[in-house]
Coordinates of C-alpha atoms and ligand atoms in Angstrom, one line a residue:
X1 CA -102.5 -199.0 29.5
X2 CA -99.0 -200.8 29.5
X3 CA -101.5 -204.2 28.8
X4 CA -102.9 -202.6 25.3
X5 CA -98.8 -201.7 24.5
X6 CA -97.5 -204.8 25.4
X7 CA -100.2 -206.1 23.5
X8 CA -99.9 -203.7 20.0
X9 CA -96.0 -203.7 20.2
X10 CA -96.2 -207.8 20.5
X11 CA -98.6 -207.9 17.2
X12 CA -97.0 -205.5 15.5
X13 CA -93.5 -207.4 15.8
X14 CA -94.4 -210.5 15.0
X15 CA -96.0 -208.8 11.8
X16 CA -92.9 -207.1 11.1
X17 CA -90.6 -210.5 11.5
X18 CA -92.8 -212.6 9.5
X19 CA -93.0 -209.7 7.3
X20 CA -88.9 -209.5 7.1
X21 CA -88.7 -213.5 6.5
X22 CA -90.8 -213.1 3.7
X23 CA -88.8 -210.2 2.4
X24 CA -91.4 -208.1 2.7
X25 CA -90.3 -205.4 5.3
X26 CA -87.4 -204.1 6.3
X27 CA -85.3 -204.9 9.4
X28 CA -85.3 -201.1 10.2
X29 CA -89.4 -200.8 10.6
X30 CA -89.1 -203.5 13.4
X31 CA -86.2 -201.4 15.1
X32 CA -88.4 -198.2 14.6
X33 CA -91.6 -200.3 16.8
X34 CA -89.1 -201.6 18.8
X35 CA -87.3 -197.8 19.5
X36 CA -90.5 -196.6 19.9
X37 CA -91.9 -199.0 22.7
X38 CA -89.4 -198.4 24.5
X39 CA -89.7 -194.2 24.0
X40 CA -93.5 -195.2 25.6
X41 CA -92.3 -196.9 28.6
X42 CA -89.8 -194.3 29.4
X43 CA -92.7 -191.6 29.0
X44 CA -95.5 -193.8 31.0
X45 CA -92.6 -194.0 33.9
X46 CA -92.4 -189.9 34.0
X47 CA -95.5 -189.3 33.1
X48 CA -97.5 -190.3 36.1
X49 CA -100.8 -188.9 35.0
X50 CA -100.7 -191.4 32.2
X51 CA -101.4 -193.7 34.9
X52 CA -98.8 -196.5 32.9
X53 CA -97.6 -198.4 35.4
X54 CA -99.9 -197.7 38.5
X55 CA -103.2 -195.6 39.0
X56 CA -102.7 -192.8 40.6
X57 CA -105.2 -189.8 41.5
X58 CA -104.4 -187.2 39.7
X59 CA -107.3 -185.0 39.9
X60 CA -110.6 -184.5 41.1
X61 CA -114.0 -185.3 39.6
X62 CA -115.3 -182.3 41.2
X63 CA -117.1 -180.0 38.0
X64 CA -117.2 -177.4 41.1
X65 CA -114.5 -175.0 41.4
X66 CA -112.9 -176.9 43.8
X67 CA -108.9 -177.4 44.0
X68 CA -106.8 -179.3 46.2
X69 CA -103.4 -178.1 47.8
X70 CA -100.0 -180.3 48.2
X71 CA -96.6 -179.6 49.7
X72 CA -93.7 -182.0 49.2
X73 CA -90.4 -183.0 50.8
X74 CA -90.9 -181.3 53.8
X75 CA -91.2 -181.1 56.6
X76 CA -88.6 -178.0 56.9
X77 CA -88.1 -176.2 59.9
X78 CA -88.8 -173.0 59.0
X79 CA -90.8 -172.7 55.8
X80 CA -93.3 -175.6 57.3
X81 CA -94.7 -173.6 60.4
X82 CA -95.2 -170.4 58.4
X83 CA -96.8 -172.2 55.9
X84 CA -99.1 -173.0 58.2
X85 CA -99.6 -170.0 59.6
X86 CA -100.4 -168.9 56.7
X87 CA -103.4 -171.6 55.5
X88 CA -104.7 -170.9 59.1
X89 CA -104.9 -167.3 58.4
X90 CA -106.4 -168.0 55.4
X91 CA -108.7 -170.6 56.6
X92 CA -107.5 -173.1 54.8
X93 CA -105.8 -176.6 54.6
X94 CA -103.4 -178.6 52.3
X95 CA -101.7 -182.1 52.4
X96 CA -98.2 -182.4 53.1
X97 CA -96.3 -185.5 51.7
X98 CA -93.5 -185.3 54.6
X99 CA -89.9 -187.8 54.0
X100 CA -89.6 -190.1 56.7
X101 CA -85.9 -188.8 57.4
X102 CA -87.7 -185.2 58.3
X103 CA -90.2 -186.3 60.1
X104 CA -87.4 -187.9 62.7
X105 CA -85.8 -184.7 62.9
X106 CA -88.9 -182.3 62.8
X107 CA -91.4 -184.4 64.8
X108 CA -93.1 -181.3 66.6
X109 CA -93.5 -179.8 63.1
X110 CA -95.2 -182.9 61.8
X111 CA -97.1 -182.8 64.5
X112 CA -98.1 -179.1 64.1
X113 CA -99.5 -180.0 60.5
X114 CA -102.1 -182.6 61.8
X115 CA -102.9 -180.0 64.7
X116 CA -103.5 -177.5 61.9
X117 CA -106.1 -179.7 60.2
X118 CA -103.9 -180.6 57.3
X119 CA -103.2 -184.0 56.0
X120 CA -100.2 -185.9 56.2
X121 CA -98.9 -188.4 53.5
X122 CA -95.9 -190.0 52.7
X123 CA -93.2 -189.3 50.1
X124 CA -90.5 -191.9 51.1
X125 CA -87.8 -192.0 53.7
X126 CA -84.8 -190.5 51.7
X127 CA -86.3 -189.2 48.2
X128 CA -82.8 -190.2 47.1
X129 CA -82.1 -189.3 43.3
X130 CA -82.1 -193.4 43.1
X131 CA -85.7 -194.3 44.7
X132 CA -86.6 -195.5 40.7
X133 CA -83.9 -198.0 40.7
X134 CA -84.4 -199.7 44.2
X135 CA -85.7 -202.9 44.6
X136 CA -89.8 -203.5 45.1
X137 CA -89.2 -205.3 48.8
X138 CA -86.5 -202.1 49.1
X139 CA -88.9 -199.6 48.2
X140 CA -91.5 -201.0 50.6
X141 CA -89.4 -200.8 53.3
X142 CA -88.9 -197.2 52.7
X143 CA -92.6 -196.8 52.7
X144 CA -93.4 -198.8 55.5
X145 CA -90.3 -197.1 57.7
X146 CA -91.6 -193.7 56.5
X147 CA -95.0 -194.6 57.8
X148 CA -94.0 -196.2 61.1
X149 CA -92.2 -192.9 61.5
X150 CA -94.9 -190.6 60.9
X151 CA -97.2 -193.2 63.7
X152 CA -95.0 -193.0 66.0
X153 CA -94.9 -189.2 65.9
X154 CA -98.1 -188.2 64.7
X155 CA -100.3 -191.4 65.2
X156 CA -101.8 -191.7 62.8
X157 CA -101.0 -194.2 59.2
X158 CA -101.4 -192.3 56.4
X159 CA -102.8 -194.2 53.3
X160 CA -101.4 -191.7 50.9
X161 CA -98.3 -192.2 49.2
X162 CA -96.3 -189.8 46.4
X163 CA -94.2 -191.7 44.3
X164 CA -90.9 -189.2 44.8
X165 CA -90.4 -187.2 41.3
X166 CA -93.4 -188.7 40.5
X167 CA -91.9 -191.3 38.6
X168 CA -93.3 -194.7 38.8
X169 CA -92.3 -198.2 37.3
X170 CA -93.3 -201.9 37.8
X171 CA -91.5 -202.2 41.0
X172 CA -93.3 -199.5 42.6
X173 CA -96.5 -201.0 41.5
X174 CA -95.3 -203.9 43.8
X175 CA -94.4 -201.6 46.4
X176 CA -97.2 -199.5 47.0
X177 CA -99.7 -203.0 46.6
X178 CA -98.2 -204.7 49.4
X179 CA -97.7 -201.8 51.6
X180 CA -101.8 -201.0 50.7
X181 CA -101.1 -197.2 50.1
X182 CA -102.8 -195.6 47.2
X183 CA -100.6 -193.4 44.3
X184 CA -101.3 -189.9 44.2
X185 CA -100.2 -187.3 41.3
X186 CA -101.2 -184.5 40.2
X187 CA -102.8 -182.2 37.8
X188 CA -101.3 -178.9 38.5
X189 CA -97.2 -178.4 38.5
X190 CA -96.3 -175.3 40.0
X191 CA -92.4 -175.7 39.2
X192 CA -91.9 -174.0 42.3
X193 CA -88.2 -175.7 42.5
X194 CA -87.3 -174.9 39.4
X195 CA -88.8 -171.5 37.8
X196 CA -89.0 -168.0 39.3
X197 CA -91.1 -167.4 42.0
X198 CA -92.9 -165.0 39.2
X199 CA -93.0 -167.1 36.6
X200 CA -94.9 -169.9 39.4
X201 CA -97.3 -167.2 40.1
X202 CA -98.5 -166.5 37.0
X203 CA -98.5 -170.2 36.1
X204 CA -100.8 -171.0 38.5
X205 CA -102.8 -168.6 38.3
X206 CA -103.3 -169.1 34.3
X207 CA -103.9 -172.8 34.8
X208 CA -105.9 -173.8 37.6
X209 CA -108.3 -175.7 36.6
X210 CA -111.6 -176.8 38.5
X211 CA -111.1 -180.6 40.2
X212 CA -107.1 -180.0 40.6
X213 CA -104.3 -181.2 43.1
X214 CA -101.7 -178.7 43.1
X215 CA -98.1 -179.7 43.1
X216 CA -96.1 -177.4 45.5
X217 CA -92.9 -177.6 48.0
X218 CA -93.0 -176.4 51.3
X219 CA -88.7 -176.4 50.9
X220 CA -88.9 -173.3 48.7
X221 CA -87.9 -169.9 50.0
X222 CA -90.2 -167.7 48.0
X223 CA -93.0 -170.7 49.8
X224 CA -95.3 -168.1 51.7
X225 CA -95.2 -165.6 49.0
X226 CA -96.2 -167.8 46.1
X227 CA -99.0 -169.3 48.5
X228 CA -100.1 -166.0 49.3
X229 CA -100.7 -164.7 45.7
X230 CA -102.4 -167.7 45.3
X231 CA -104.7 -167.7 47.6
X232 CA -106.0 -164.4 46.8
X233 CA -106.1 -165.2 43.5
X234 CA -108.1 -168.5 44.1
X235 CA -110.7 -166.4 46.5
X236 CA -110.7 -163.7 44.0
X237 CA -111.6 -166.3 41.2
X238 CA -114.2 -168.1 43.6
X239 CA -111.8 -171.3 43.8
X240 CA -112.7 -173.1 47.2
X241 CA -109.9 -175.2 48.5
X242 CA -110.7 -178.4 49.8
X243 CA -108.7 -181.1 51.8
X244 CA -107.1 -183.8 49.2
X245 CA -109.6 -186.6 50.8
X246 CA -112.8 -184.5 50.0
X247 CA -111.7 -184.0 46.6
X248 CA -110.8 -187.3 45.7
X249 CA -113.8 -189.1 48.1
X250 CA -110.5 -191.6 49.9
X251 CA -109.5 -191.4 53.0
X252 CA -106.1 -190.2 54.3
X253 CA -105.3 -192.8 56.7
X254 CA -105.5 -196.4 58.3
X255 CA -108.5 -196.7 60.8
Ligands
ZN1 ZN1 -90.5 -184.8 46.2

């Protein structure tokens, strides 16, 4: 998609300046292309379904009324293990996309979440508010530390990777390529960190959608009781949630 915008924008300007030599338009349409390219960068770089930058799966194909589960930024030492006690008792499993940094100092929790039959994917070392302005060979470094840590814990080398806020950019592109991870969004924002645990409820429950991957944090307090609701909302509803892998027909991690 950035291609056909570099492309458009490029056209359009050189229009616009011949245009302006020949006194025929006026220097503030070319600033108004040139405000508004850079208005659709800035939106392709949050908007990660827009797929912009990078692909990333964002949803399912699936016309069943399947869903996928995902919890971020974990994991955390206590809402993590009764998270999981709560999928088991419901049967079910979810992917976690753990920090590197949390891993190291909740290993036997990591652990526990491959034991449980969830997934495990990473979500960067230190998910610092600056990941979007690091380097490409900086960025891959926090990828490939995150995934040594989460081997030499877990063994296993997860394939999966969650651009942090979601927000990616040309040097992630880089990153992820040479580090041979795939992007992975999602359709479904619960705002879980953000809105009350109420208003998450009802959220989700208005707009699941068959084929989703749900966007959760297992770092939230209300955690269990939002899951909860949810599940028996998604039973009730005849949702059945599948691991992120079936959904999406990839596979998790390295051989
Ligand atoms: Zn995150």
């Amino acid at each position: 998609m950035k291609f056909k915008v570099n492309i458009v924008t490029f056209v359009t300007l050189t229009l616009l300046l011949i245009g302006w030599f020949l006194n025929m338009a006026s220097i503030y349409i070319l600033f108004a292309v040139a405000v508004i390219y850079v208005i659709i960068n800035i939106m392709g770089s949050i908007k990660i379904e827009w797929n912009y930058f990078l692909f990333s799966h964002c949803k399912g194909e699936s016309s069943l009324k399947e869903i996928a589960l995902t919890f971020d930024d974990g994991p955390h030492p206590s809402v993590t293990p009764d998270l999981l006690k709560l999928l088991a008792k419901y049967n079910v499993n979810a992917t976690f996309f753990c920090l590197g940094k949390n891993v190291e100092s909740y290993p036997e929790i990591a652990r526990s979440i491959i034991n449980n039959n969830n997934i495990i994917g990473n979500h960067s070392y230190f998910h610092s508010y600056y990941f979007d302005l690091l380097s490409s060979s900086q960025m891959e470094k926090e990828i490939t530390q995150t995934n040594a840590i989460i081997y030499k814990n877990c063994k296993i080398k997860p394939k999966l990777f969650r651009p942090p806020y979601g927000v990616t950019n040309p040097m992630l592109k880089k990153a992820i390529e040479k580090s041979g991870l795939k992007s992975i969004g999602w359709s479904l924002r619960s705002f879980d960190t953000s809105k009350s645990t109420e208003l998450v409820k009802k959220r989700l429950k208005k707009n699941t959608k068959p084929g989703d991957i749900v966007l959760l944090h297992d770092t939230v307090d209300d955690a269990i009781a939002i899951i909860e609701d949810y599940l028996i909302w998604l039973k009730d509803a005849g949702y059945k949630i599948v691991s992120l892998d079936q959904l999406l027909k990839i596979k998790s991690y390295e051989d």
